[in-house]
Amino acid sequence: MTWIAPDVARGQRTDMACGEREMLDNWLKLRRVLLLRKCSGLTADQLKTASVEPSTLTLLGILRHMTEVERFWFRTKYLHEDVPDAYATDEFPDADFDLVADADAQADYAFFLKETATCDAAVAERDLDEPVDDPKAPTGKVNLRWVYLHVMEEYAHHTGHADLIRERIDGFTGA
């Protein structure tokens, strides 16, 4: 039986006058849903279809990359958890994007869902203004608000790519 990425409901619109933390959580969840909706209804082979030659950019690669992004920024960078990269290795630093041909799309999709839920739970009780040490930051610190905004910036960047890849695969243009 061929695995097909499940349909994902966009969900209800959120309160546009809620507090900042709820707003950031809601926007992040929406960004995730929009990416998953670009994958919905496609087979593993379709998720591995490259955008246009010579690019190797695929929907599965983007999904894997966003798993890496969330894991790195929320858990490794902000919480200082000692977790390995999800896909990258010393030999293949861009494995999330580049090594999709033999990847298990269903497992990668499930891992994305698990990792994003883990990230949500890991920072749920943290204050947006709470700084942590980050030797690479200009001030040596980063707060959770910045991490949220940066992760959403990554989603915005890559869901634009996902729109074009999905349209190339089957003409789907909606979110």
mmCIF file of N, CA and C in Angstrom, residues 10-86:
data_model
loop_
_atom_site.group_PDB
_atom_site.id
_atom_site.type_symbol
_atom_site.label_atom_id
_atom_site.label_comp_id
_atom_site.label_asym_id
_atom_site.label_seq_id
_atom_site.Cartn_x
_atom_site.Cartn_y
_atom_site.Cartn_z
ATOM 1 N N ARG A 10 -6.926 23.420 8.031
ATOM 2 C CA ARG A 10 -6.270 24.686 8.342
ATOM 3 C C ARG A 10 -6.553 25.096 9.783
ATOM 4 N N GLY A 11 -7.720 24.752 10.269
ATOM 5 C CA GLY A 11 -8.068 25.102 11.649
ATOM 6 C C GLY A 11 -8.764 26.440 11.726
ATOM 7 N N GLN A 12 -9.246 26.720 12.916
ATOM 8 C CA GLN A 12 -9.968 27.964 13.148
ATOM 9 C C GLN A 12 -9.024 29.145 13.169
ATOM 10 N N ARG A 13 -9.528 30.269 12.749
ATOM 11 C CA ARG A 13 -8.779 31.508 12.904
ATOM 12 C C ARG A 13 -8.642 31.798 14.392
ATOM 13 N N THR A 14 -7.557 32.403 14.767
ATOM 14 C CA THR A 14 -7.316 32.671 16.174
ATOM 15 C C THR A 14 -7.751 34.080 16.536
ATOM 16 N N ASP A 15 -7.802 34.328 17.815
ATOM 17 C CA ASP A 15 -8.132 35.637 18.353
ATOM 18 C C ASP A 15 -7.044 36.620 17.931
ATOM 19 N N MET A 16 -7.427 37.620 17.169
ATOM 20 C CA MET A 16 -6.440 38.574 16.662
ATOM 21 C C MET A 16 -6.084 39.645 17.694
ATOM 22 N N ALA A 17 -6.668 39.554 18.879
ATOM 23 C CA ALA A 17 -6.355 40.509 19.942
ATOM 24 C C ALA A 17 -5.867 39.784 21.198
ATOM 25 N N CYS A 18 -5.347 38.574 21.029
ATOM 26 C CA CYS A 18 -4.867 37.802 22.180
ATOM 27 C C CYS A 18 -3.502 38.325 22.629
ATOM 28 N N GLY A 19 -3.018 37.749 23.702
ATOM 29 C CA GLY A 19 -1.708 38.130 24.210
ATOM 30 C C GLY A 19 -0.582 37.662 23.304
ATOM 31 N N GLU A 20 0.596 38.210 23.537
ATOM 32 C CA GLU A 20 1.735 37.944 22.663
ATOM 33 C C GLU A 20 2.113 36.465 22.610
ATOM 34 N N ARG A 21 2.169 35.793 23.743
ATOM 35 C CA ARG A 21 2.586 34.387 23.738
ATOM 36 C C ARG A 21 1.598 33.529 22.959
ATOM 37 N N GLU A 22 0.305 33.727 23.204
ATOM 38 C CA GLU A 22 -0.710 32.973 22.471
ATOM 39 C C GLU A 22 -0.615 33.283 20.979
ATOM 40 N N MET A 23 -0.361 34.533 20.649
ATOM 41 C CA MET A 23 -0.250 34.928 19.252
ATOM 42 C C MET A 23 0.941 34.240 18.575
ATOM 43 N N LEU A 24 2.091 34.235 19.245
ATOM 44 C CA LEU A 24 3.265 33.572 18.674
ATOM 45 C C LEU A 24 3.039 32.071 18.515
ATOM 46 N N ASP A 25 2.443 31.455 19.539
ATOM 47 C CA ASP A 25 2.124 30.023 19.437
ATOM 48 C C ASP A 25 1.191 29.760 18.257
ATOM 49 N N ASN A 26 0.174 30.590 18.115
ATOM 50 C CA ASN A 26 -0.799 30.410 17.036
ATOM 51 C C ASN A 26 -0.169 30.611 15.661
ATOM 52 N N TRP A 27 0.660 31.625 15.525
ATOM 53 C CA TRP A 27 1.311 31.867 14.237
ATOM 54 C C TRP A 27 2.254 30.726 13.876
ATOM 55 N N LEU A 28 2.973 30.217 14.864
ATOM 56 C CA LEU A 28 3.873 29.098 14.589
ATOM 57 C C LEU A 28 3.080 27.863 14.167
ATOM 58 N N LYS A 29 2.001 27.585 14.867
ATOM 59 C CA LYS A 29 1.161 26.437 14.489
ATOM 60 C C LYS A 29 0.601 26.607 13.079
ATOM 61 N N LEU A 30 0.198 27.820 12.728
ATOM 62 C CA LEU A 30 -0.310 28.076 11.380
ATOM 63 C C LEU A 30 0.779 27.843 10.338
ATOM 64 N N ARG A 31 1.981 28.293 10.589
ATOM 65 C CA ARG A 31 3.094 28.083 9.641
ATOM 66 C C ARG A 31 3.307 26.582 9.418
ATOM 67 N N ARG A 32 3.251 25.811 10.498
ATOM 68 C CA ARG A 32 3.423 24.359 10.376
ATOM 69 C C ARG A 32 2.304 23.756 9.541
ATOM 70 N N VAL A 33 1.082 24.154 9.827
ATOM 71 C CA VAL A 33 -0.076 23.631 9.101
ATOM 72 C C VAL A 33 0.026 23.964 7.621
ATOM 73 N N LEU A 34 0.436 25.182 7.294
ATOM 74 C CA LEU A 34 0.544 25.558 5.885
ATOM 75 C C LEU A 34 1.561 24.685 5.162
ATOM 76 N N LEU A 35 2.663 24.359 5.815
ATOM 77 C CA LEU A 35 3.639 23.460 5.191
ATOM 78 C C LEU A 35 3.053 22.060 5.020
ATOM 79 N N LEU A 36 2.406 21.557 6.057
ATOM 80 C CA LEU A 36 1.808 20.219 5.961
ATOM 81 C C LEU A 36 0.723 20.165 4.898
ATOM 82 N N ARG A 37 -0.022 21.254 4.741
ATOM 83 C CA ARG A 37 -1.058 21.290 3.704
ATOM 84 C C ARG A 37 -0.452 21.240 2.299
ATOM 85 N N LYS A 38 0.751 21.756 2.138
ATOM 86 C CA LYS A 38 1.432 21.666 0.841
ATOM 87 C C LYS A 38 1.847 20.226 0.548
ATOM 88 N N CYS A 39 1.962 19.415 1.595
ATOM 89 C CA CYS A 39 2.340 18.004 1.434
ATOM 90 C C CYS A 39 1.123 17.089 1.329
ATOM 91 N N SER A 40 -0.029 17.539 1.800
ATOM 92 C CA SER A 40 -1.190 16.650 1.917
ATOM 93 C C SER A 40 -1.648 16.107 0.573
ATOM 94 N N GLY A 41 -1.995 14.825 0.604
ATOM 95 C CA GLY A 41 -2.496 14.149 -0.587
ATOM 96 C C GLY A 41 -1.426 13.653 -1.536
ATOM 97 N N LEU A 42 -0.162 13.883 -1.205
ATOM 98 C CA LEU A 42 0.924 13.455 -2.090
ATOM 99 C C LEU A 42 1.536 12.147 -1.605
ATOM 100 N N THR A 43 2.023 11.371 -2.547
ATOM 101 C CA THR A 43 2.732 10.135 -2.220
ATOM 102 C C THR A 43 4.156 10.468 -1.802
ATOM 103 N N ALA A 44 4.834 9.475 -1.266
ATOM 104 C CA ALA A 44 6.234 9.654 -0.890
ATOM 105 C C ALA A 44 7.065 10.075 -2.091
ATOM 106 N N ASP A 45 6.822 9.446 -3.242
ATOM 107 C CA ASP A 45 7.582 9.801 -4.444
ATOM 108 C C ASP A 45 7.324 11.248 -4.853
ATOM 109 N N GLN A 46 6.089 11.700 -4.736
ATOM 110 C CA GLN A 46 5.795 13.089 -5.077
ATOM 111 C C GLN A 46 6.470 14.055 -4.105
ATOM 112 N N LEU A 47 6.503 13.685 -2.824
ATOM 113 C CA LEU A 47 7.172 14.534 -1.844
ATOM 114 C C LEU A 47 8.671 14.634 -2.112
ATOM 115 N N LYS A 48 9.211 13.667 -2.827
ATOM 116 C CA LYS A 48 10.636 13.648 -3.171
ATOM 117 C C LYS A 48 10.922 14.271 -4.533
ATOM 118 N N THR A 49 9.897 14.801 -5.193
ATOM 119 C CA THR A 49 10.060 15.407 -6.515
ATOM 120 C C THR A 49 10.728 16.768 -6.378
ATOM 121 N N ALA A 50 11.833 16.938 -7.097
ATOM 122 C CA ALA A 50 12.572 18.201 -7.052
ATOM 123 C C ALA A 50 11.816 19.303 -7.783
ATOM 124 N N SER A 51 12.098 20.520 -7.378
ATOM 125 C CA SER A 51 11.412 21.682 -7.946
ATOM 126 C C SER A 51 11.712 21.801 -9.439
ATOM 127 N N VAL A 52 12.905 22.165 -9.790
ATOM 128 C CA VAL A 52 13.349 22.228 -11.182
ATOM 129 C C VAL A 52 14.854 21.982 -11.185
ATOM 130 N N GLU A 53 15.333 21.355 -12.233
ATOM 131 C CA GLU A 53 16.774 21.131 -12.330
ATOM 132 C C GLU A 53 17.483 22.468 -12.448
ATOM 133 N N PRO A 54 18.640 22.643 -11.863
ATOM 134 C CA PRO A 54 19.444 21.637 -11.179
ATOM 135 C C PRO A 54 19.141 21.538 -9.679
ATOM 136 N N SER A 55 18.129 22.258 -9.200
ATOM 137 C CA SER A 55 17.812 22.256 -7.777
ATOM 138 C C SER A 55 17.403 20.862 -7.306
ATOM 139 N N THR A 56 17.768 20.562 -6.071
ATOM 140 C CA THR A 56 17.342 19.313 -5.442
ATOM 141 C C THR A 56 16.273 19.582 -4.381
ATOM 142 N N LEU A 57 15.748 20.797 -4.344
ATOM 143 C CA LEU A 57 14.770 21.176 -3.328
ATOM 144 C C LEU A 57 13.457 20.416 -3.529
ATOM 145 N N THR A 58 12.988 19.762 -2.454
ATOM 146 C CA THR A 58 11.767 18.963 -2.480
ATOM 147 C C THR A 58 10.894 19.322 -1.284
ATOM 148 N N LEU A 59 9.637 18.950 -1.344
ATOM 149 C CA LEU A 59 8.757 19.149 -0.191
ATOM 150 C C LEU A 59 9.241 18.328 1.000
ATOM 151 N N LEU A 60 9.671 17.108 0.756
ATOM 152 C CA LEU A 60 10.175 16.295 1.857
ATOM 153 C C LEU A 60 11.433 16.923 2.451
ATOM 154 N N GLY A 61 12.296 17.448 1.610
ATOM 155 C CA GLY A 61 13.495 18.125 2.099
ATOM 156 C C GLY A 61 13.148 19.318 2.973
ATOM 157 N N ILE A 62 12.147 20.078 2.568
ATOM 158 C CA ILE A 62 11.717 21.229 3.367
ATOM 159 C C ILE A 62 11.148 20.755 4.706
ATOM 160 N N LEU A 63 10.339 19.719 4.679
ATOM 161 C CA LEU A 63 9.773 19.186 5.920
ATOM 162 C C LEU A 63 10.883 18.714 6.861
ATOM 163 N N ARG A 64 11.859 18.014 6.313
ATOM 164 C CA ARG A 64 12.994 17.546 7.113
ATOM 165 C C ARG A 64 13.805 18.724 7.644
ATOM 166 N N HIS A 65 13.993 19.731 6.802
ATOM 167 C CA HIS A 65 14.746 20.915 7.217
ATOM 168 C C HIS A 65 14.046 21.641 8.364
ATOM 169 N N MET A 66 12.737 21.776 8.277
ATOM 170 C CA MET A 66 12.024 22.475 9.338
ATOM 171 C C MET A 66 12.033 21.672 10.637
ATOM 172 N N THR A 67 12.116 20.358 10.532
ATOM 173 C CA THR A 67 12.307 19.535 11.728
ATOM 174 C C THR A 67 13.644 19.895 12.366
ATOM 175 N N GLU A 68 14.681 19.973 11.539
ATOM 176 C CA GLU A 68 16.010 20.363 12.024
ATOM 177 C C GLU A 68 15.988 21.766 12.625
ATOM 178 N N VAL A 69 15.333 22.692 11.947
ATOM 179 C CA VAL A 69 15.287 24.085 12.409
ATOM 180 C C VAL A 69 14.657 24.173 13.794
ATOM 181 N N GLU A 70 13.492 23.570 13.950
ATOM 182 C CA GLU A 70 12.818 23.648 15.245
ATOM 183 C C GLU A 70 13.650 22.962 16.337
ATOM 184 N N ARG A 71 14.149 21.795 16.039
ATOM 185 C CA ARG A 71 14.959 21.052 17.014
ATOM 186 C C ARG A 71 16.170 21.879 17.442
ATOM 187 N N PHE A 72 16.860 22.466 16.462
ATOM 188 C CA PHE A 72 18.064 23.234 16.766
ATOM 189 C C PHE A 72 17.739 24.486 17.575
ATOM 190 N N TRP A 73 16.796 25.303 17.075
ATOM 191 C CA TRP A 73 16.582 26.598 17.723
ATOM 192 C C TRP A 73 15.894 26.480 19.073
ATOM 193 N N PHE A 74 14.889 25.653 19.206
ATOM 194 C CA PHE A 74 14.198 25.546 20.485
ATOM 195 C C PHE A 74 14.971 24.701 21.495
ATOM 196 N N ARG A 75 15.432 23.555 21.059
ATOM 197 C CA ARG A 75 15.989 22.599 22.021
ATOM 198 C C ARG A 75 17.502 22.743 22.200
ATOM 199 N N THR A 76 18.245 22.838 21.119
ATOM 200 C CA THR A 76 19.697 22.917 21.235
ATOM 201 C C THR A 76 20.144 24.334 21.598
ATOM 202 N N LYS A 77 19.729 25.295 20.812
ATOM 203 C CA LYS A 77 20.214 26.664 20.991
ATOM 204 C C LYS A 77 19.601 27.326 22.226
ATOM 205 N N TYR A 78 18.280 27.246 22.378
ATOM 206 C CA TYR A 78 17.645 27.959 23.487
ATOM 207 C C TYR A 78 17.704 27.180 24.799
ATOM 208 N N LEU A 79 17.334 25.925 24.770
ATOM 209 C CA LEU A 79 17.278 25.147 26.011
ATOM 210 C C LEU A 79 18.604 24.453 26.353
ATOM 211 N N HIS A 80 19.560 24.510 25.436
ATOM 212 C CA HIS A 80 20.872 23.882 25.626
ATOM 213 C C HIS A 80 20.759 22.378 25.877
ATOM 214 N N GLU A 81 19.758 21.736 25.241
ATOM 215 C CA GLU A 81 19.650 20.281 25.332
ATOM 216 C C GLU A 81 20.704 19.645 24.428
ATOM 217 N N ASP A 82 21.216 18.549 24.863
ATOM 218 C CA ASP A 82 22.217 17.821 24.093
ATOM 219 C C ASP A 82 21.506 16.791 23.219
ATOM 220 N N VAL A 83 20.934 17.267 22.124
ATOM 221 C CA VAL A 83 20.242 16.374 21.192
ATOM 222 C C VAL A 83 20.984 16.412 19.853
ATOM 223 N N PRO A 84 21.120 15.273 19.217
ATOM 224 C CA PRO A 84 21.817 15.257 17.925
ATOM 225 C C PRO A 84 20.961 15.912 16.837
ATOM 226 N N ASP A 85 21.624 16.311 15.768
ATOM 227 C CA ASP A 85 20.875 16.804 14.610
ATOM 228 C C ASP A 85 19.947 15.699 14.135
ATOM 229 N N ALA A 86 18.825 16.095 13.600
ATOM 230 C CA ALA A 86 17.855 15.113 13.126
ATOM 231 C C ALA A 86 18.357 14.393 11.872
#
